[in-house]
Coordinates of C-alpha atoms and ligand atoms in Angstrom, one line a residue:
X1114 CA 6.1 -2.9 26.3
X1115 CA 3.3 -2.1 23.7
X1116 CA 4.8 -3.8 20.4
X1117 CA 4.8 -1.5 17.1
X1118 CA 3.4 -4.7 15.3
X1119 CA 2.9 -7.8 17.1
X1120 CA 2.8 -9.9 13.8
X1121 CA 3.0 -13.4 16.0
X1122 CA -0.1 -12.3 17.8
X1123 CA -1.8 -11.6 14.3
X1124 CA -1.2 -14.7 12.8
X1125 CA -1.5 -17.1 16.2
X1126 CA -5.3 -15.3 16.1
X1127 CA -5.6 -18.2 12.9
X1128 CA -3.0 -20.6 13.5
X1129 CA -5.2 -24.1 13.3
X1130 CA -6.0 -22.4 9.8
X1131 CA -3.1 -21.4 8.6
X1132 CA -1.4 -24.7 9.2
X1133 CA -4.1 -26.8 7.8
X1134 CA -3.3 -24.5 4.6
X1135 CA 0.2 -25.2 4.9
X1136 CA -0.1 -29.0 4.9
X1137 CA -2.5 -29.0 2.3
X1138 CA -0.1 -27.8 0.1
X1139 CA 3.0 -29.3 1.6
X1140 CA 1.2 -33.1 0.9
X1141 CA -0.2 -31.9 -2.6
X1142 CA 3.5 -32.4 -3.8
X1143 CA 2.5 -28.9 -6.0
X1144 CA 4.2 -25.6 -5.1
X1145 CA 4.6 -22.9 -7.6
X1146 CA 0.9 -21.8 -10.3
X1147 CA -1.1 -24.2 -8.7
X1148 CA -4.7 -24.8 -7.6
X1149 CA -4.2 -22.2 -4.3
X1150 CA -2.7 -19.4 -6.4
X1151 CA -5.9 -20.0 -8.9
X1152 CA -8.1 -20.0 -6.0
X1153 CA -6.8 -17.0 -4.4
X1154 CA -6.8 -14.9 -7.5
X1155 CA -10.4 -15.5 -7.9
X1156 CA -11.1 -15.1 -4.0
X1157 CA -9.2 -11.8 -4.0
X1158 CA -10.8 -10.3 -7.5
X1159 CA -14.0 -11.0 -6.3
X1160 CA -13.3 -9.2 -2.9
X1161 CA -11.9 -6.3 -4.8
X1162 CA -14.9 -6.2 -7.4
X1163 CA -12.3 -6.5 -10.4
X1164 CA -12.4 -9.1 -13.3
X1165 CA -8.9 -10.4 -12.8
X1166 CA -6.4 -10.7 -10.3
X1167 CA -2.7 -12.0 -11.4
X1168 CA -0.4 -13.1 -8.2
X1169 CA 3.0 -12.3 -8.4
X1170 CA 5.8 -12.1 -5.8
X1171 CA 5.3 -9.1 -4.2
X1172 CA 3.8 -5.4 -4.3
X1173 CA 7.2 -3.6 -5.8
X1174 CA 6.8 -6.5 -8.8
X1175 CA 2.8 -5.8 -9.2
X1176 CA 3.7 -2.1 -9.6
X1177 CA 6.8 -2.4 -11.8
X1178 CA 4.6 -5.2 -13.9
X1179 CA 1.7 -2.7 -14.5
X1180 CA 4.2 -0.4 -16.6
X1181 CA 6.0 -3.0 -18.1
X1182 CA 2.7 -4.7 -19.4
X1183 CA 1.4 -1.2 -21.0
X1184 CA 4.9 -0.8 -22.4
X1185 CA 4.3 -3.9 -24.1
X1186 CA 0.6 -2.9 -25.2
X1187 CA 2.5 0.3 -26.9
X1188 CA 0.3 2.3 -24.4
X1189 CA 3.4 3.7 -23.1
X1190 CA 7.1 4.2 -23.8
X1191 CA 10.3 4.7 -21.8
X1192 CA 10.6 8.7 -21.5
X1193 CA 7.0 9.0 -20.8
X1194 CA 6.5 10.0 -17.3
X1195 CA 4.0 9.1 -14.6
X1196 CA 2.5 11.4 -12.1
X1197 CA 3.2 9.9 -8.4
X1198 CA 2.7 11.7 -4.7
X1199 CA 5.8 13.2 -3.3
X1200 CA 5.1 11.5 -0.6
X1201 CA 5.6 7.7 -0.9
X1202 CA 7.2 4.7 0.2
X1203 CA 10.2 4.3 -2.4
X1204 CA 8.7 1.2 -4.1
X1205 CA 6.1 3.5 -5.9
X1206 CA 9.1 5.6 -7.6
X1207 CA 11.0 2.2 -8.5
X1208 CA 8.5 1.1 -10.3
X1209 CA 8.2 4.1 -12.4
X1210 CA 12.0 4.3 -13.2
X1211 CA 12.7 0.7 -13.0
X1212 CA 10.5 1.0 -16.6
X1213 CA 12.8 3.8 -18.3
X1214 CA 9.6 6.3 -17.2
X1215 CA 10.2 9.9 -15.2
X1216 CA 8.3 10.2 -12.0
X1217 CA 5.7 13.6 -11.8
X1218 CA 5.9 14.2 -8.1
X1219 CA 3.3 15.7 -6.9
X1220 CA 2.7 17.6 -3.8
X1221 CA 0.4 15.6 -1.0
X1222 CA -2.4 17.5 0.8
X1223 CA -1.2 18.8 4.3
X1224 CA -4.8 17.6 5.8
X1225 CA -5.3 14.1 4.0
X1226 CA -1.3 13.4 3.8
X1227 CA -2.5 12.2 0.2
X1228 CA -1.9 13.4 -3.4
X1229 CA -3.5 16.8 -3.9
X1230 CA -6.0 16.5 -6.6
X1231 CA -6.1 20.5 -7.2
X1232 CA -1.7 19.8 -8.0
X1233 CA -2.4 17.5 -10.7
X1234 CA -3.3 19.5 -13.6
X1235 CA -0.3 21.4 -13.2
X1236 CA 1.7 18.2 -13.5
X1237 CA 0.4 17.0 -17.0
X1238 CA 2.9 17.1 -20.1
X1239 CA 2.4 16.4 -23.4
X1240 CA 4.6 13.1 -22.7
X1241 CA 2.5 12.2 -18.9
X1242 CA 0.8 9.0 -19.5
X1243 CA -0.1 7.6 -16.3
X1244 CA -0.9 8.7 -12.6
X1245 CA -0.4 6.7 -9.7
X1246 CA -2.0 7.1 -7.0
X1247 CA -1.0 5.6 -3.4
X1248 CA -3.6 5.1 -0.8
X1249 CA -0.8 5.8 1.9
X1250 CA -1.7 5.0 5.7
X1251 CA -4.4 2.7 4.3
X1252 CA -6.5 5.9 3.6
X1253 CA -8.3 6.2 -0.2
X1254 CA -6.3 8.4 -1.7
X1255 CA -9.1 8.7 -5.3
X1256 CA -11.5 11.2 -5.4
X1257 CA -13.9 12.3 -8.0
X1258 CA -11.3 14.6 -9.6
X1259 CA -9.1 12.7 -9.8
X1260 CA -11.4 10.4 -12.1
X1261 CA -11.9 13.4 -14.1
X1262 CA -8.4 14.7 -15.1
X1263 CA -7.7 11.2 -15.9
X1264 CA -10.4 10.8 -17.7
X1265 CA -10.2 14.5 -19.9
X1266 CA -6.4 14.1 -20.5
X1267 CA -6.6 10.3 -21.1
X1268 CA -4.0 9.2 -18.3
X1269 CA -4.0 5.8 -17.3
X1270 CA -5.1 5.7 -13.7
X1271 CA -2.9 3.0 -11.8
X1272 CA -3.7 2.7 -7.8
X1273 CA -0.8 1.5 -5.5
X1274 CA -3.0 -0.4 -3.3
X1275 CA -0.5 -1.7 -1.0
X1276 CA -1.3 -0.4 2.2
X1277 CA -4.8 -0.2 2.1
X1278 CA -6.9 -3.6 1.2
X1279 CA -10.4 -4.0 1.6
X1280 CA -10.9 0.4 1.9
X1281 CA -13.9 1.6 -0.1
X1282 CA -14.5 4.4 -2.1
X1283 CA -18.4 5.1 -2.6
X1284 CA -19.3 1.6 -2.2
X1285 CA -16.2 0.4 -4.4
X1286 CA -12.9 -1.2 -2.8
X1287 CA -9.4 0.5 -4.0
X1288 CA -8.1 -1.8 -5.9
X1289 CA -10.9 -1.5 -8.2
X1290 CA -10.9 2.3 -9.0
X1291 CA -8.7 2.9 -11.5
X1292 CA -7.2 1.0 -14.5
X1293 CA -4.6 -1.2 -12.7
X1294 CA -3.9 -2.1 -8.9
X1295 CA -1.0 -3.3 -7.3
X1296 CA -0.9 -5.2 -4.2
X1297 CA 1.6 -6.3 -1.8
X1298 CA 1.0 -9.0 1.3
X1299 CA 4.2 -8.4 2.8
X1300 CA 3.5 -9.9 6.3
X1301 CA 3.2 -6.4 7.9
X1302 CA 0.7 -5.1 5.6
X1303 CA -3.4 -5.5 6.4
X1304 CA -3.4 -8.7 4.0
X1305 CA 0.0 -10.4 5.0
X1306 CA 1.4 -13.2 4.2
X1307 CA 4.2 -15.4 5.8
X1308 CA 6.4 -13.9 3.4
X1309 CA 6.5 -12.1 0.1
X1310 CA 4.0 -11.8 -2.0
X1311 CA 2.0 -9.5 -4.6
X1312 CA -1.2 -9.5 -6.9
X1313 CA -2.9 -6.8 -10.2
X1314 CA -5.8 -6.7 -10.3
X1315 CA -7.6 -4.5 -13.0
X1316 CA -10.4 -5.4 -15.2
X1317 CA -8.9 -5.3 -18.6
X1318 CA -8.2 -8.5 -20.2
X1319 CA -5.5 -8.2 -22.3
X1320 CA -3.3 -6.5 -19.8
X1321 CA -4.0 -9.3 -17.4
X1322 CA -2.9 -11.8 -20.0
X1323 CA 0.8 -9.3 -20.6
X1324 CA 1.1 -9.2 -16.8
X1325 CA 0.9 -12.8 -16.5
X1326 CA 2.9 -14.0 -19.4
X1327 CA 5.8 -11.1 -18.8
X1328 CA 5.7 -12.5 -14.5
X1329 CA 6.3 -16.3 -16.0
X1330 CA 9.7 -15.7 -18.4
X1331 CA 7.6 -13.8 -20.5
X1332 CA 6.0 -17.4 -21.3
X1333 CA 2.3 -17.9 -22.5
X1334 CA 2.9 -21.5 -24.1
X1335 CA 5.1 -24.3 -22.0
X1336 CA 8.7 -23.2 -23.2
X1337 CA 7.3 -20.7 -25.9
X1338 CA 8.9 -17.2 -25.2
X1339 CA 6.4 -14.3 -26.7
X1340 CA 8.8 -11.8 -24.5
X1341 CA 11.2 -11.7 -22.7
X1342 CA 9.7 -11.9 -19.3
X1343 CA 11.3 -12.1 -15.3
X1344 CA 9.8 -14.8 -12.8
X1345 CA 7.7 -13.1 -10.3
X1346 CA 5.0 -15.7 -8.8
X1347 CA 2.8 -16.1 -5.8
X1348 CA 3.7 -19.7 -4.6
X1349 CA 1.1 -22.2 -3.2
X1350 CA 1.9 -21.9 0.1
X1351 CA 1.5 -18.1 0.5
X1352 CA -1.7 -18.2 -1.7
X1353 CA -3.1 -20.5 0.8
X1354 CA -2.2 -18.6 3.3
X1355 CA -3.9 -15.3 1.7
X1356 CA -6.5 -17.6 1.4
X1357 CA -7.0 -18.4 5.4
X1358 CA -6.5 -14.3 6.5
X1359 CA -8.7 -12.7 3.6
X1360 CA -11.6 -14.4 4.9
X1361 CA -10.9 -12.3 8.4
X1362 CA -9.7 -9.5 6.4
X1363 CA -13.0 -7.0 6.9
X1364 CA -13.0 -8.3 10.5
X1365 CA -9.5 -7.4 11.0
X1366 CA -9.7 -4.2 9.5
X1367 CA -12.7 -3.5 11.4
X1368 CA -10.7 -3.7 14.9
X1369 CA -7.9 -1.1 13.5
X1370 CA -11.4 1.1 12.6
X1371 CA -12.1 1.3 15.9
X1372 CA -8.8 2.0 17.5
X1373 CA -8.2 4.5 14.6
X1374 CA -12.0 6.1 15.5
X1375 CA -10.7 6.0 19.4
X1376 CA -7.7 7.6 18.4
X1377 CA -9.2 10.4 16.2
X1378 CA -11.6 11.0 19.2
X1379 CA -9.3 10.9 22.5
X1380 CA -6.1 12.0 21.5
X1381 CA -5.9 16.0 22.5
X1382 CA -2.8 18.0 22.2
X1383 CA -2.5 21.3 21.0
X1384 CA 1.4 20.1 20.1
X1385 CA 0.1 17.1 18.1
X1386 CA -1.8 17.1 14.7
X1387 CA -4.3 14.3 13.5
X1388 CA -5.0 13.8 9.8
X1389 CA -8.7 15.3 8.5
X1390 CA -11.2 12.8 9.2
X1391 CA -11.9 10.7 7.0
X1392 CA -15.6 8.2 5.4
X1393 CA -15.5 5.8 8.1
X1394 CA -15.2 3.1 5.2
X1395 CA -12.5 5.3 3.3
X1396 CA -9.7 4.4 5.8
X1397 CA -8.5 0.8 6.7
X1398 CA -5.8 2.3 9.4
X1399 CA -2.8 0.5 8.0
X1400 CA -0.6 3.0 10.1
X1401 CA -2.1 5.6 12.6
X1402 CA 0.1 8.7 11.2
X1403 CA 0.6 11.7 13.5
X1404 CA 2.8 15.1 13.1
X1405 CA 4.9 16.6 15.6
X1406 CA 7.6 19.3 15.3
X1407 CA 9.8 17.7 18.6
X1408 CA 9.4 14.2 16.8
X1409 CA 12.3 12.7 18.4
X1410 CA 11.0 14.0 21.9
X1411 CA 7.8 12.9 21.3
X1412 CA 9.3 9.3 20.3
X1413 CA 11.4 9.2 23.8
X1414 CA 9.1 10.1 25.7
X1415 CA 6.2 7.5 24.3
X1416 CA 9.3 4.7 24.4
X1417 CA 10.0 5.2 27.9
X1418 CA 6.2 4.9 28.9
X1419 CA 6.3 1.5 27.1
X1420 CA 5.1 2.6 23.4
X1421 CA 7.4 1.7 20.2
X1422 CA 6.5 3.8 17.2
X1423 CA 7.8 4.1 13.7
X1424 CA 8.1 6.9 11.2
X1425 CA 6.9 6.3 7.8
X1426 CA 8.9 7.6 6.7
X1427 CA 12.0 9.7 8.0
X1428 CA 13.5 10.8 4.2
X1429 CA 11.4 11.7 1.2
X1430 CA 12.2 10.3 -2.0
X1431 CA 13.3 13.6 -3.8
X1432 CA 16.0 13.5 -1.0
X1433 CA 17.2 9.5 -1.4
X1434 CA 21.1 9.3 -2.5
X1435 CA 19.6 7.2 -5.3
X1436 CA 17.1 9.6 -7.0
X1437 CA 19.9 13.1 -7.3
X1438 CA 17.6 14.1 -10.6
X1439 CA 14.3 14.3 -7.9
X1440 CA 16.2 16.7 -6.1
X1441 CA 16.6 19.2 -7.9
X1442 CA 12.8 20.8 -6.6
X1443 CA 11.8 21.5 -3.6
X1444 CA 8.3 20.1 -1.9
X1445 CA 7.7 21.7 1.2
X1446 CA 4.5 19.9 2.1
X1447 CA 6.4 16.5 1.6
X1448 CA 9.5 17.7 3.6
X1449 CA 7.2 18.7 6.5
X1450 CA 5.4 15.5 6.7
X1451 CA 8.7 13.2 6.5
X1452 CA 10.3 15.8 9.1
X1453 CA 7.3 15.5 11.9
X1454 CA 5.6 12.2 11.0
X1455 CA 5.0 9.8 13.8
X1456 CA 3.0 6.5 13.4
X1457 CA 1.4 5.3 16.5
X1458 CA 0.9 2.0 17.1
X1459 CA -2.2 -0.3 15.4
X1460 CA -3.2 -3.6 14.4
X1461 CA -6.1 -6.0 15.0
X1462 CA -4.8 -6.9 18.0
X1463 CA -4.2 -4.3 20.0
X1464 CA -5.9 -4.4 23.3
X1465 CA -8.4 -1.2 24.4
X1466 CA -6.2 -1.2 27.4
X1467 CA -2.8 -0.7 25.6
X1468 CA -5.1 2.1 22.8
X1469 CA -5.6 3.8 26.1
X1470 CA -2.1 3.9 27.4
X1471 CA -1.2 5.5 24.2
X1472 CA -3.4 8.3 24.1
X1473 CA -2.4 8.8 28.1
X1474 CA 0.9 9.2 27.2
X1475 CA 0.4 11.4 24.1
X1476 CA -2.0 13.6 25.6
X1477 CA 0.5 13.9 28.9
X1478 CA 3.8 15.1 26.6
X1479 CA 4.1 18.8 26.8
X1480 CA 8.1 19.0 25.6
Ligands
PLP667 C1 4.9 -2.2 0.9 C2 4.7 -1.2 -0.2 C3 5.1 -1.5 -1.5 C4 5.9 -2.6 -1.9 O1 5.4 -3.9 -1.5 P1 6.5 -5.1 -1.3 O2 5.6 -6.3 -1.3 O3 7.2 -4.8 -0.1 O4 7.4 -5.1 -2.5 C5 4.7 -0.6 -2.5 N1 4.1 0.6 -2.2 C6 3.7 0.9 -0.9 C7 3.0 2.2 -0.7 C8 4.1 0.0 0.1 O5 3.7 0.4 1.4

């Protein structure tokens, strides 16, 4: 059986690492805002290019911090709404509503699967504040226009970064394109940890400071209260951790390159379409989408030659019980995507042999 997401393989690639991180912090008797959470913040800002990096406990905080900390700086206020693809994982949305804000969905690109720069404009009220984009798949979702509008209507530009660390944009990594990032190291994503965890990064000052004070009971001072904050930390062992795999993060992502580059190359079928090509640096292959009307044929038949897939994902966010007021539109580029989307599987692991059975058994389908 070809695994989806062999996540023990990953990690067992740097196990005498990773457990001489763990032990270091395990016998420094210190477990939560230590030395390896400093450390890492500066490792990871620097590998982003941004001045700051704040940990916190996972991507879905990072995001929901973001807002808070510009609701706190006055730079935005609940009813304000914040431009966002259609086309998202639902963490992107809660993080928007979660802060008393409306969502803007946007319609994706059919070729790209990302936000459609030329929808934008059309999106912006007098009350839009914000857009966020999401570099979904692990492919840069910013381009030049992007920059633009945001820059002529004086919208925040916020990046949901969480599928796609260490892609570049024109020499610059996502992450460090906008004016706020959020990052989450959820153990499945390219920069995983062994458990949850989260990081901003942006290079504005004072919203560092908010985020960090607001993620530690809203505490700048030892028991001094300037708001009233939540607790949403990276602790020492997962920072060490992050530590040991970004140093083999560029190395990693170069193996799904390659795969993702054989894939784009080999796999022929006049019933399956491939995203656009993208800059080779532009994509970091978190997932390997594919569309195909017969999904669910497609899916048997790859699972009975051996092959798990995924689909990322099978219901849209405008169509979630939880968000009724989203559905009230219709987004027909969205709604195809979520109804044929397949991801194939990728990862730094996966063998040239098993890349090849793949594209065998997608290129043989024919029902
Ligand atoms: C994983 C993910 C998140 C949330 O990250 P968590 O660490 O799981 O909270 C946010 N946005 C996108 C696009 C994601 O894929």
């Amino acid at each position: 059986m070809i695994p989806f997401l062999d996540l023990k393989k990953i990690n067992a690639a740097y196990a005498d690492e990773i457990k001489e991180a763990v032990y270091r912090v395990i016998d420094s008797g210190w477990y939560v805002l230590g030395e390896e959470c400093s450390r890492f913040e500066e490792e990871y800002a620097s590998f982003i290019g941004s001045s700051h990096a704040i940990g916190c406990g996972n991507g879905l905080d990072a995001l929901t911090l973001i807002l808070r900390a510009y609701k706190e700086l006055g730079m935005i206020s609940e009813g304000d709404s914040v431009i966002v693809p259609a086309n998202t994982y639902i963490a992107s949305i809660l993080a928007i509503s979660e802060n008393g804000l409306i969502p803007k969905l946007v319609e994706p690109d059919p070729s790209t699967l990302q936000i459609d720069p030329h929808k934008i404009e059309e999106a912006i009220s007098p009350r839009c504040k914000a857009v966020m984009i999401v570099h979904l798949y692990g492919r840069c979702a910013f381009t030049e226009k992007i920059g633009e509008i945001c820059q002529k209507n004086g919208l925040l530009l916020i990046e949901d970064n969480a599928q796609a660390h260490g892609c570049i944009f024109n020499g610059k990594r996502t992450g460090a394109l906008g004016n706020a990032a959020a990052h989450s190291f959820y153990p499945g994503k390219n920069l995983g940890a062994l458990g949850d965890g989260g990081a901003v990064t942006t290079d504005d000052p004072v919203l560092a400071k908010t985020i960090r004070t607001i993620a530690n009971y809203g505490s700048d001072k030892k028991y001094i209260f300037s708001l009233k904050g939540i607790n949403s930390r990276l602790d020492e062992i997962q920072a060490a951790v992050l530590r040991v795999k970004l140093r083999h993060l560029d190395c990693d992502n170069a193996k799904r390159k390659k795969i993702g580059g054989i894939y784009m190359e080999k796999i022929a079928n006049p019933l399956i379409e491939l995203p656009a090509p993208s800059h080779p640096d532009a994509n970091v292959f978190h997932l390997f989408p594919v569309l195909c009307e017969k999904r669910d044929n497609l899916m048997s038949h790859l699972l009975q030659n051996g092959i798990a897939t995924l689909i990322h994902y099978p219901v849209p966010p405008h169509r979630q019980k939880c968000y009724p007021e989203l559905g009230t539109r219709n987004y027909p580029v969205t709604q195809r995507i979520h109804d044929r989307e397949i991801s194939l599987p990728i990862s730094p692991v996966q063998t040239e042999e098993d890349t090849e059975t793949i594209i065998n058994a997608v290129n043989k389908w024919n029902t």
